[in-house]
Short mmCIF file of C-alpha atoms and ligand atoms in Angstrom, two decimals:
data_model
loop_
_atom_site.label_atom_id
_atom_site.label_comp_id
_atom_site.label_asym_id
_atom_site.label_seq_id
_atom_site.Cartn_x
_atom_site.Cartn_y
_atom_site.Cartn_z
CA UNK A 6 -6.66 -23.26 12.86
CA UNK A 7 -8.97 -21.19 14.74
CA UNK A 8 -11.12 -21.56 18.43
CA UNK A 9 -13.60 -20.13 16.64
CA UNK A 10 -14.27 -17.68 19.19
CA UNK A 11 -15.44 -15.04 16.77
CA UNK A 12 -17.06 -17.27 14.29
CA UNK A 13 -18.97 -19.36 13.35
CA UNK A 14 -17.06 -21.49 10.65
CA UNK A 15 -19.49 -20.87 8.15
CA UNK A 16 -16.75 -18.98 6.05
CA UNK A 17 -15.06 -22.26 5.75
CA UNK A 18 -18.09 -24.49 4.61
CA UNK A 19 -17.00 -23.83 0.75
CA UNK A 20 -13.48 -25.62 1.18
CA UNK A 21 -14.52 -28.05 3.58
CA UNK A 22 -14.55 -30.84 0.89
CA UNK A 23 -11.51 -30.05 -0.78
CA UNK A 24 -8.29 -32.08 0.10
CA UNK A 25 -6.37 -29.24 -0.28
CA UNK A 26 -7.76 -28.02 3.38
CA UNK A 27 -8.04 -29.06 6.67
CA UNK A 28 -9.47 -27.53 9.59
CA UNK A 29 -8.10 -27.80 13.10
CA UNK A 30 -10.55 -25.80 15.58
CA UNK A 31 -7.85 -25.27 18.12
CA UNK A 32 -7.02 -21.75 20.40
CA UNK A 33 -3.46 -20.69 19.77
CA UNK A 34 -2.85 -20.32 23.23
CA UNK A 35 -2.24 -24.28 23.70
CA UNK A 36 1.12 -24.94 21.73
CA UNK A 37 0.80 -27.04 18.68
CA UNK A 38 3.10 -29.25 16.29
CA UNK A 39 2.50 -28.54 12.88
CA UNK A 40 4.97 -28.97 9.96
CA UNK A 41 4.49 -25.90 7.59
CA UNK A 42 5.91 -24.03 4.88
CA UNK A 43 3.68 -20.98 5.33
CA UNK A 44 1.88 -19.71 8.48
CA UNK A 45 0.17 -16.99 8.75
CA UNK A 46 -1.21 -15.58 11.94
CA UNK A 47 -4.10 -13.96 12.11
CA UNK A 48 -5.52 -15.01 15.77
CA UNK A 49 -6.88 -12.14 18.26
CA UNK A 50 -10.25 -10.57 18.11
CA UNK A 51 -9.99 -7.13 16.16
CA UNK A 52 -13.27 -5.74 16.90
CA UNK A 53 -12.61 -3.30 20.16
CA UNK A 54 -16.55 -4.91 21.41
CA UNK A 55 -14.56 -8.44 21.50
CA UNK A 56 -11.36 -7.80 22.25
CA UNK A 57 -12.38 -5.34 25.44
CA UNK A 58 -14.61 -8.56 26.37
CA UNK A 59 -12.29 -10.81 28.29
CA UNK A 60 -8.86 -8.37 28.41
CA UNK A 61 -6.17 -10.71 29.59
CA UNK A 62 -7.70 -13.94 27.29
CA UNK A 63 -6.73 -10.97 24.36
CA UNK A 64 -3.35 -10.65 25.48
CA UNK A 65 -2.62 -14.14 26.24
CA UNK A 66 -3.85 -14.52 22.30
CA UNK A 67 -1.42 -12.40 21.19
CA UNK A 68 1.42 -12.64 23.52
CA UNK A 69 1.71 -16.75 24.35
CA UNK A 70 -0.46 -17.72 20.97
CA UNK A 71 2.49 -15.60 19.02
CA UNK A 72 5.15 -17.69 21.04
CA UNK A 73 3.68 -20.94 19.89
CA UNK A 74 3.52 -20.14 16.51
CA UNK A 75 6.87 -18.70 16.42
CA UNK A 76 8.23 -22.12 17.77
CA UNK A 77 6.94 -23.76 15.10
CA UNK A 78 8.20 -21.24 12.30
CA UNK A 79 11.78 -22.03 14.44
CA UNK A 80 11.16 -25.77 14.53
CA UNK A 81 10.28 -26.42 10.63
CA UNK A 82 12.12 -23.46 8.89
CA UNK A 83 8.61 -21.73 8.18
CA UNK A 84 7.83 -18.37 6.79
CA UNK A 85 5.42 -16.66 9.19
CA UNK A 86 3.63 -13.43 8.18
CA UNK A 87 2.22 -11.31 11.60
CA UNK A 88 -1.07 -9.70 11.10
CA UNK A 89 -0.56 -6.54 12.77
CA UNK A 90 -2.55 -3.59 13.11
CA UNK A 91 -2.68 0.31 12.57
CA UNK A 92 -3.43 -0.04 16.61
CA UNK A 93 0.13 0.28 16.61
CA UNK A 94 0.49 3.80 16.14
CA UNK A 95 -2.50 4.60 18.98
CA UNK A 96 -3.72 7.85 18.45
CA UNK A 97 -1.13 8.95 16.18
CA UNK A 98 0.31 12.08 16.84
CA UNK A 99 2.09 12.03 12.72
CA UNK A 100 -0.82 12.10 9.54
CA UNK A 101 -0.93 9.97 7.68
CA UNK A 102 0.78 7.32 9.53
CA UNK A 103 4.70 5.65 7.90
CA UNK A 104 5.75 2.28 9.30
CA UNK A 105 8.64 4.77 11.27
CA UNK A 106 5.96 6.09 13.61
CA UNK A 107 6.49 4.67 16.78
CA UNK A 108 3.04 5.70 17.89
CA UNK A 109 1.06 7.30 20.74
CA UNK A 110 -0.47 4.14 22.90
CA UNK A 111 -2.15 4.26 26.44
CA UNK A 112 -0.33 1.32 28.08
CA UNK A 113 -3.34 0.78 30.80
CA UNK A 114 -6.41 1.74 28.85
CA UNK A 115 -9.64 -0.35 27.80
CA UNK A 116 -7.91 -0.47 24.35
CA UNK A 117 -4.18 -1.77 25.67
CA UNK A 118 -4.84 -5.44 26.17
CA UNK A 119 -5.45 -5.19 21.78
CA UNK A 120 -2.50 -2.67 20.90
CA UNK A 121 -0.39 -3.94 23.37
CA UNK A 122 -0.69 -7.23 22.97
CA UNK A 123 0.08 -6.86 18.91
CA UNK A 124 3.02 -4.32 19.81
CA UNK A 125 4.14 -7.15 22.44
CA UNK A 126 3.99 -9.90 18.81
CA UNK A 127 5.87 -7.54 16.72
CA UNK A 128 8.80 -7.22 19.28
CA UNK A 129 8.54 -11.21 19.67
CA UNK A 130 8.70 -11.44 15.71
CA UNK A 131 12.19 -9.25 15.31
CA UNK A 132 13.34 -11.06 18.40
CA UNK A 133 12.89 -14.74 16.71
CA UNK A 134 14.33 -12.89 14.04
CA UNK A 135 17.62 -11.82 15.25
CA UNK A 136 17.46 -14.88 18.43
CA UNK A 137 16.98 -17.48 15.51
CA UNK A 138 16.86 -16.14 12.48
CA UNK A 139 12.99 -17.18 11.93
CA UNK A 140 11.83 -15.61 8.18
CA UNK A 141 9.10 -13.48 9.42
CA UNK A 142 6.95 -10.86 7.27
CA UNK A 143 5.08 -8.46 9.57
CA UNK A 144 2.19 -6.32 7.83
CA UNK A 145 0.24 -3.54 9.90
CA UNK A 146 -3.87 -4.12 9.03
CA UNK A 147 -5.54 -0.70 8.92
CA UNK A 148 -9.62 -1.23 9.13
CA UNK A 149 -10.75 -3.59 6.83
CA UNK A 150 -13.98 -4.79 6.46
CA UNK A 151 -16.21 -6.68 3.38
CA UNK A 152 -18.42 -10.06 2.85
CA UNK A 153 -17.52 -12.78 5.60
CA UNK A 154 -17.74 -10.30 8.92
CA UNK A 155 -19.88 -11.62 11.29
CA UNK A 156 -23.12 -10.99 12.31
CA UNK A 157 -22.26 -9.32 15.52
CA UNK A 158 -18.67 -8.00 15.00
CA UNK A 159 -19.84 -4.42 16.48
CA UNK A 160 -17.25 -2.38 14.58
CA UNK A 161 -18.37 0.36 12.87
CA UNK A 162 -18.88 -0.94 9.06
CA UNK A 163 -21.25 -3.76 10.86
CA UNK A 164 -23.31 -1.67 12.69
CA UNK A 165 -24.30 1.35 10.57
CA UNK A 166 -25.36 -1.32 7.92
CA UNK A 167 -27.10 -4.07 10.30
CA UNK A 168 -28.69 -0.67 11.67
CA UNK A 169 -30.13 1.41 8.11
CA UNK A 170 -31.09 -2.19 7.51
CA UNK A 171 -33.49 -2.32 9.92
CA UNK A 172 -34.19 1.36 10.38
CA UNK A 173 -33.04 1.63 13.96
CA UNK A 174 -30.96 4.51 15.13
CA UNK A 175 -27.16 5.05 13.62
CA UNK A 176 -24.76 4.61 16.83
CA UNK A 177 -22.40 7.45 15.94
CA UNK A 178 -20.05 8.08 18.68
CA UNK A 179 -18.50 11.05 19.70
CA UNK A 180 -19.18 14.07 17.20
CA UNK A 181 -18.69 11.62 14.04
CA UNK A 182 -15.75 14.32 12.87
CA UNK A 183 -12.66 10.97 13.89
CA UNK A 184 -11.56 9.67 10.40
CA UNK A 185 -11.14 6.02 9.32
CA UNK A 186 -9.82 4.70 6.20
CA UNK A 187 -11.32 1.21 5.23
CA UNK A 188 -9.95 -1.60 2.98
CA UNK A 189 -12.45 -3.83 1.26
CA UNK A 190 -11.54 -7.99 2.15
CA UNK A 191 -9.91 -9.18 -1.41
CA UNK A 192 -7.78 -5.98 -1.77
CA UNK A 193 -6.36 -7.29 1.78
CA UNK A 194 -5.97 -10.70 1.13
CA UNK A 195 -3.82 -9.83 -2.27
CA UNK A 196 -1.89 -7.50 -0.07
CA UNK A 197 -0.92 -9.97 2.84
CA UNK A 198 -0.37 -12.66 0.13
CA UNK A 199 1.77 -10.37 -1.80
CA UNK A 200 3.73 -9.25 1.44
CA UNK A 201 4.20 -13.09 2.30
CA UNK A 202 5.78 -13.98 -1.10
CA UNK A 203 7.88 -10.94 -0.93
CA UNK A 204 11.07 -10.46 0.82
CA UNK A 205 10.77 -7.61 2.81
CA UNK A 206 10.82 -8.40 6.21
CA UNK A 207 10.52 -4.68 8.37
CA UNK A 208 6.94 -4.12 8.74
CA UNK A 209 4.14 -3.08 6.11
CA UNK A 210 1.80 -1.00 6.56
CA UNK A 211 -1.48 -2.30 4.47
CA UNK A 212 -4.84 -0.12 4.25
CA UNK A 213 -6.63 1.89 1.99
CA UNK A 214 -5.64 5.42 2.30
CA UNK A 215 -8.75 6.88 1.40
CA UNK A 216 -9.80 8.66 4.83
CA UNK A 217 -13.46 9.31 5.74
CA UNK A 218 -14.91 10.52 9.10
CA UNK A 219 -18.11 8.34 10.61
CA UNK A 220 -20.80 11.15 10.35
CA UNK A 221 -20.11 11.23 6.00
CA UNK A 222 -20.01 7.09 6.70
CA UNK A 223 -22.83 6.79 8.61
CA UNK A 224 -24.52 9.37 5.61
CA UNK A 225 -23.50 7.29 2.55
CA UNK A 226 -24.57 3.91 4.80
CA UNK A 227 -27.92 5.36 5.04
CA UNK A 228 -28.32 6.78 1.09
CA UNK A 229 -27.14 3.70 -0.43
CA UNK A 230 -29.09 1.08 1.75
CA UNK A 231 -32.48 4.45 1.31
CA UNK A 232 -32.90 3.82 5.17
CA UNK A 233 -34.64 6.42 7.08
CA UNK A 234 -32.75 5.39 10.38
CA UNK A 235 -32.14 8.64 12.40
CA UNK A 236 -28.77 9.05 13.90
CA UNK A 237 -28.28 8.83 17.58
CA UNK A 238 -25.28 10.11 19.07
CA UNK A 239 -23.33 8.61 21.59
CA UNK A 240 -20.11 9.04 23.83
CA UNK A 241 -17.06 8.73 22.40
CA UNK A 242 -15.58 5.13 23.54
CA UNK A 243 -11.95 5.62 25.83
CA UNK A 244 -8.81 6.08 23.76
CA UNK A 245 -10.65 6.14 20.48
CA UNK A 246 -7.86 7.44 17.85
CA UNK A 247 -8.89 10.30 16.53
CA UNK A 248 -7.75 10.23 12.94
CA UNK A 249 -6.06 7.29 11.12
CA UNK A 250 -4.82 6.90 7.61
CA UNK A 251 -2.22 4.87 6.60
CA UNK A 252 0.91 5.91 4.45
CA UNK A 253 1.25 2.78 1.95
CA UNK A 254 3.90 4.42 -0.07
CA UNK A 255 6.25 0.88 0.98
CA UNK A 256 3.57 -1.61 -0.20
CA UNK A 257 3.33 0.67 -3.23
CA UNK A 258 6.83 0.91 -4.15
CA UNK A 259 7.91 -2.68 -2.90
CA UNK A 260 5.35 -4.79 -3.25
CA UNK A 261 3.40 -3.06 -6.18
CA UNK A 262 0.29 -3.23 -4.19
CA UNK A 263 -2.38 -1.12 -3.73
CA UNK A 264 -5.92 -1.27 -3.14
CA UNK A 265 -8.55 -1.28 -6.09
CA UNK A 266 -12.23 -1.33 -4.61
CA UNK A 267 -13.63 2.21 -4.28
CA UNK A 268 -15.99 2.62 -0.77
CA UNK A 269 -19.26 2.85 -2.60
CA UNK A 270 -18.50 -0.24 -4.50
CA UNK A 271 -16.99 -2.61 -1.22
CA UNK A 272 -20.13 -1.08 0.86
CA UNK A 273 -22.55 -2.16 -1.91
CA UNK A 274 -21.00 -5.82 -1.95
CA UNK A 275 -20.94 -5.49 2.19
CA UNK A 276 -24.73 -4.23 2.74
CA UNK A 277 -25.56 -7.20 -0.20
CA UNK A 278 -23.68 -9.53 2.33
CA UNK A 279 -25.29 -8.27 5.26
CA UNK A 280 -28.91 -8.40 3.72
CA UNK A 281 -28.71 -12.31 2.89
CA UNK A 282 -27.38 -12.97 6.20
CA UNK A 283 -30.38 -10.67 7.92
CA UNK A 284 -32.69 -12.21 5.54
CA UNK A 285 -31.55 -15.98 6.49
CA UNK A 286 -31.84 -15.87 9.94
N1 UDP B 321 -18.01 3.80 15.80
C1 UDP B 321 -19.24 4.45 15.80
N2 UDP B 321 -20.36 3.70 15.98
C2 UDP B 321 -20.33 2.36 16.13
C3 UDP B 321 -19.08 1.69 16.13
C4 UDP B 321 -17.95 2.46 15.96
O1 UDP B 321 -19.31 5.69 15.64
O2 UDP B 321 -21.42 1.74 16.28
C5 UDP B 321 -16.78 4.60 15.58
C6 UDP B 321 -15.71 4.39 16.64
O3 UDP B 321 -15.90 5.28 17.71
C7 UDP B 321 -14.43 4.68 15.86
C8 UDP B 321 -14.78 4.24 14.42
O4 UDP B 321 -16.20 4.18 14.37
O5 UDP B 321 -14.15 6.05 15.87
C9 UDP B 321 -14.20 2.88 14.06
O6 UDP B 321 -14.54 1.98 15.09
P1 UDP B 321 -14.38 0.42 14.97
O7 UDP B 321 -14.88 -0.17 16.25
O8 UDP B 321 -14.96 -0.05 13.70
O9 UDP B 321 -12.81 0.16 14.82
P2 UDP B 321 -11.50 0.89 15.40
O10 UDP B 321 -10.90 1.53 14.22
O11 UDP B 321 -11.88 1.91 16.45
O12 UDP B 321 -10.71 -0.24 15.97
#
């Protein structure tokens, strides 16, 4: 199910012909009757450009979109994995960041409506828990990025490529010295389905925890696409965490997970992605 508010479906067009999938274009929001087994829910813009768009829609997404799909996880015995997110922990005040970090969030900033919102899902996900006993797996998303973003997503990964691509300026904000660490897509996707076939059910924090600051991204970007884009530096956007990395010693020990694609190799496959789209339009 998705509104696709984000997308386009074209990510979907490979399965479309399977029977093994169907494809409900639906918005969360408006409750839904679905028998399943497995849900996971993945619904709320992630890229700060999107979600900072239209504030309270972002909130309702996570906040009444959560409720419906816990109701259905209550109705039909489901498992239901949360994707949560690393925006969890704010601007973290602990380095790296342990899934016992109750974090440093601005309650009224541009940013809240997101962290909020997914802090708001993860309370509603223990409370079905203990309320009504609902089998719930909650993992916490650090950045992630890889084939399949969209055009437009406007988070960091996105731009710098779409940008050396075409030789326009690098938008590096702030001083480029904040740190990131950033999972490639499959190394994700084993992780979630790894977490959802588990049985640990306090939350998971899931990331790579290789941490690079933008000014070194924005450098490799630019070597391994050979642009000769200039970077332009620009304000630092409200609340923008500082540092991030996340402590994955849990998924490690409990789930045997952890990731396997290196930066250079995911950006290679991302900037091949992003040069077929480019090129297709
Ligand atoms: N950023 C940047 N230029 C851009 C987009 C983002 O320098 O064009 C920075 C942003 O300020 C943040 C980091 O890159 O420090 C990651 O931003 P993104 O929007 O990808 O995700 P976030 O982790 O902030 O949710």
């Amino acid at each position: 199910m998705d509104n696709l508010h984000t997308s386009t479906g074209l990510n979907i067009q490979n399965f479309a012909g399977s029977s093994e999938f169907s494809f409900i274009q639906q918005d969360i929001t408006v409750p839904m009757d679905i028998a399943a087994e497995r849900i996971y829910n993945l619904a709320c813009p992630a890229s700060p450009v999107h979600y900072q768009l239209d504030p309270v829609r972002t909130v309702k997404t996570s906040v009444l979109g959560t409720i419906n799909v816990l109701e259905i996880a209550r109705k039909y015995g489901s498992r239901i994995l949360q994707a949560s997110t690393s925006e969890v922990y704010g601007n973290p005040q602990v380095h790296p960041q342990p899934e016992s970090y109750w974090g440093n969030v601005n309650p009224i900033g541009k940013r809240s409506c997101y962290d909020e919102g997914k802090r708001c899902a993860e309370t509603l996900f223990y409370d079905y828990r203990r309320q009504f006993e609902v089998d719930i797996r909650v993992a916490r998303i650090f950045n992630t990025y890889g084939p399949g973003m969209a055009l437009q997503d406007g988070r960091v990964i996105g731009n710098f490529i779409l940008q050396a691509l075409s030789g326009e300026d690098i938008t590096l904000y702030g001083d480029g010295s904040q740190t990131r660490c950033f999972c490639y897509v499959s190394d994700m996707v084993n992780g979630l389905m790894a977490l959802m076939e588990s049985d640990i059910s306090q939350p998971v924090n899931l990331g790579n925890p290789v941490e690079i600051s933008m000014g070194r991204l924005a450098e490799e970007i630019i070597t391994l696409t050979d642009s000769s884009s200039a970077i332009s530096y620009q304000p630092l956007p409200e609340d923008d965490p500082l540092r991030r990395k996340p402590n994955i010693a849990l998924a490690e020990s409990r789930l045997d997970w952890r990731p396997s694609v290196s930066l250079a190799t995911g950006l290679a496959e991302t900037i091949r992605y992003f040069k077929t789209l480019t090129e297709g339009e």
